[in-house]
């Protein structure tokens, strides 16, 4: 596979669903803010997301999880909303507890107003609208 360039978006989605199914509970917890960022890229950044995005691999190679997250970031940045929604649905089917954590975090973001803090386009609608 040459950088995944031969994959369709549906193929990328299938990989993500398969990988999520394989991940441990801890890896799924680490993926939660990354998925939130994917569904609301302008509004959600925390230490973990920034840390994974800017991970330096000078001392050791990236873990398989880090490689998969890197691919997810590359793929999801070009996905249309319907592919992102399919991922949300599949992840919710695999792990209903993850769905609840996602929705709780999403509500917390919206309640705290963090989803509109840097809106420079004048759009008053919430950036994050996706729920499982």
Short mmCIF file of C-alpha atoms in Angstrom, two decimals:
data_model
loop_
_atom_site.label_atom_id
_atom_site.label_comp_id
_atom_site.label_asym_id
_atom_site.label_seq_id
_atom_site.Cartn_x
_atom_site.Cartn_y
_atom_site.Cartn_z
CA UNK A 1 0.00 0.00 0.00
CA UNK A 2 1.63 3.25 -1.07
CA UNK A 3 0.69 5.70 1.66
CA UNK A 4 -2.95 4.69 1.47
CA UNK A 5 -3.43 6.68 -1.72
CA UNK A 6 -5.17 3.74 -3.39
CA UNK A 7 -7.89 3.55 -0.74
CA UNK A 8 -11.34 4.93 -1.24
CA UNK A 9 -12.97 6.88 1.58
CA UNK A 10 -15.12 3.82 2.28
CA UNK A 11 -11.93 1.76 2.54
CA UNK A 12 -10.45 4.26 4.98
CA UNK A 13 -13.66 4.11 7.00
CA UNK A 14 -13.51 0.30 7.11
CA UNK A 15 -9.93 0.47 8.43
CA UNK A 16 -10.92 2.93 11.14
CA UNK A 17 -13.83 0.76 12.26
CA UNK A 18 -11.58 -2.31 12.32
CA UNK A 19 -8.87 -0.49 14.29
CA UNK A 20 -11.35 0.93 16.78
CA UNK A 21 -12.67 -2.59 17.34
CA UNK A 22 -9.11 -3.76 18.09
CA UNK A 23 -8.18 -0.92 20.46
CA UNK A 24 -8.03 -1.33 24.21
CA UNK A 25 -10.20 0.76 26.52
CA UNK A 26 -7.22 3.05 27.17
CA UNK A 27 -6.59 3.57 23.46
CA UNK A 28 -10.28 4.33 22.95
CA UNK A 29 -10.07 6.92 25.73
CA UNK A 30 -7.07 8.46 23.96
CA UNK A 31 -9.03 8.46 20.69
CA UNK A 32 -12.05 10.25 22.17
CA UNK A 33 -10.61 13.80 21.97
CA UNK A 34 -9.21 13.04 18.53
CA UNK A 35 -12.64 12.02 17.25
CA UNK A 36 -14.16 15.12 18.86
CA UNK A 37 -11.54 17.20 17.09
CA UNK A 38 -12.38 15.49 13.79
CA UNK A 39 -16.05 16.31 14.20
CA UNK A 40 -15.31 19.85 15.39
CA UNK A 41 -11.83 20.76 14.10
CA UNK A 42 -12.06 24.48 14.86
CA UNK A 43 -13.08 24.15 18.45
CA UNK A 44 -11.62 21.20 20.31
CA UNK A 45 -7.98 21.01 21.28
CA UNK A 46 -6.51 19.75 24.50
CA UNK A 47 -3.11 18.55 25.64
CA UNK A 48 -3.62 14.99 24.46
CA UNK A 49 -4.76 15.95 20.99
CA UNK A 50 -1.94 18.45 20.60
CA UNK A 51 0.53 15.99 22.05
CA UNK A 52 -0.39 13.24 19.62
CA UNK A 53 -0.49 15.65 16.69
CA UNK A 54 2.97 16.97 17.46
CA UNK A 55 4.50 13.75 18.73
CA UNK A 56 8.21 13.62 18.21
CA UNK A 57 9.67 10.23 17.47
CA UNK A 58 13.34 11.05 17.92
CA UNK A 59 13.90 8.47 20.66
CA UNK A 60 11.73 5.63 19.46
CA UNK A 61 9.48 4.70 16.57
CA UNK A 62 5.80 5.61 16.65
CA UNK A 63 3.50 3.03 18.15
CA UNK A 64 0.98 1.30 15.94
CA UNK A 65 -1.74 3.33 17.66
CA UNK A 66 0.07 6.60 16.89
CA UNK A 67 0.48 5.58 13.25
CA UNK A 68 -3.20 4.79 12.99
CA UNK A 69 -4.16 8.10 14.59
CA UNK A 70 -1.88 9.88 12.12
CA UNK A 71 -3.61 8.12 9.22
CA UNK A 72 -7.01 8.93 10.71
CA UNK A 73 -6.10 12.63 10.87
CA UNK A 74 -4.96 12.61 7.25
CA UNK A 75 -8.01 10.73 6.02
CA UNK A 76 -10.66 12.49 8.09
CA UNK A 77 -9.45 15.93 7.05
CA UNK A 78 -10.80 15.21 3.56
CA UNK A 79 -13.87 13.18 4.51
CA UNK A 80 -17.31 14.65 3.80
CA UNK A 81 -19.74 14.83 6.70
CA UNK A 82 -21.58 11.63 5.71
CA UNK A 83 -18.41 9.51 6.10
CA UNK A 84 -17.75 11.08 9.52
CA UNK A 85 -21.32 10.27 10.52
CA UNK A 86 -20.88 6.66 9.38
CA UNK A 87 -17.78 6.39 11.57
CA UNK A 88 -19.74 7.80 14.51
CA UNK A 89 -22.51 5.25 13.97
CA UNK A 90 -20.12 2.30 13.69
CA UNK A 91 -18.12 3.33 16.76
CA UNK A 92 -21.36 3.71 18.75
CA UNK A 93 -22.43 0.19 17.69
CA UNK A 94 -19.09 -1.27 18.80
CA UNK A 95 -18.86 0.56 22.12
CA UNK A 96 -22.02 2.15 23.56
CA UNK A 97 -20.00 3.34 26.58
CA UNK A 98 -17.75 5.30 24.23
CA UNK A 99 -20.87 6.84 22.73
CA UNK A 100 -21.94 8.06 26.18
CA UNK A 101 -18.48 9.48 26.94
CA UNK A 102 -18.45 11.23 23.56
CA UNK A 103 -21.89 12.78 24.10
CA UNK A 104 -20.99 13.85 27.65
CA UNK A 105 -17.81 15.54 26.45
CA UNK A 106 -19.68 17.15 23.57
CA UNK A 107 -22.32 18.54 25.95
CA UNK A 108 -19.60 19.83 28.24
CA UNK A 109 -17.94 21.61 25.33
CA UNK A 110 -21.21 23.22 24.28
CA UNK A 111 -22.16 24.17 27.85
CA UNK A 112 -18.78 25.77 28.49
CA UNK A 113 -18.99 27.66 25.21
CA UNK A 114 -15.61 26.42 24.08
CA UNK A 115 -17.00 25.54 20.68
CA UNK A 116 -17.47 29.18 19.67
CA UNK A 117 -14.45 30.83 21.28
CA UNK A 118 -12.42 31.60 18.18
CA UNK A 119 -15.10 31.96 15.55
CA UNK A 120 -13.87 34.65 13.19
CA UNK A 121 -16.36 34.07 10.41
CA UNK A 122 -19.27 35.66 12.22
CA UNK A 123 -21.29 32.44 12.15
CA UNK A 124 -23.19 32.18 15.43
CA UNK A 125 -24.21 28.56 14.99
CA UNK A 126 -22.41 26.00 17.16
CA UNK A 127 -19.44 24.40 15.49
CA UNK A 128 -20.11 21.02 17.10
CA UNK A 129 -23.45 19.48 16.21
CA UNK A 130 -22.56 15.82 15.81
CA UNK A 131 -23.90 13.40 18.40
CA UNK A 132 -23.88 9.66 18.27
#
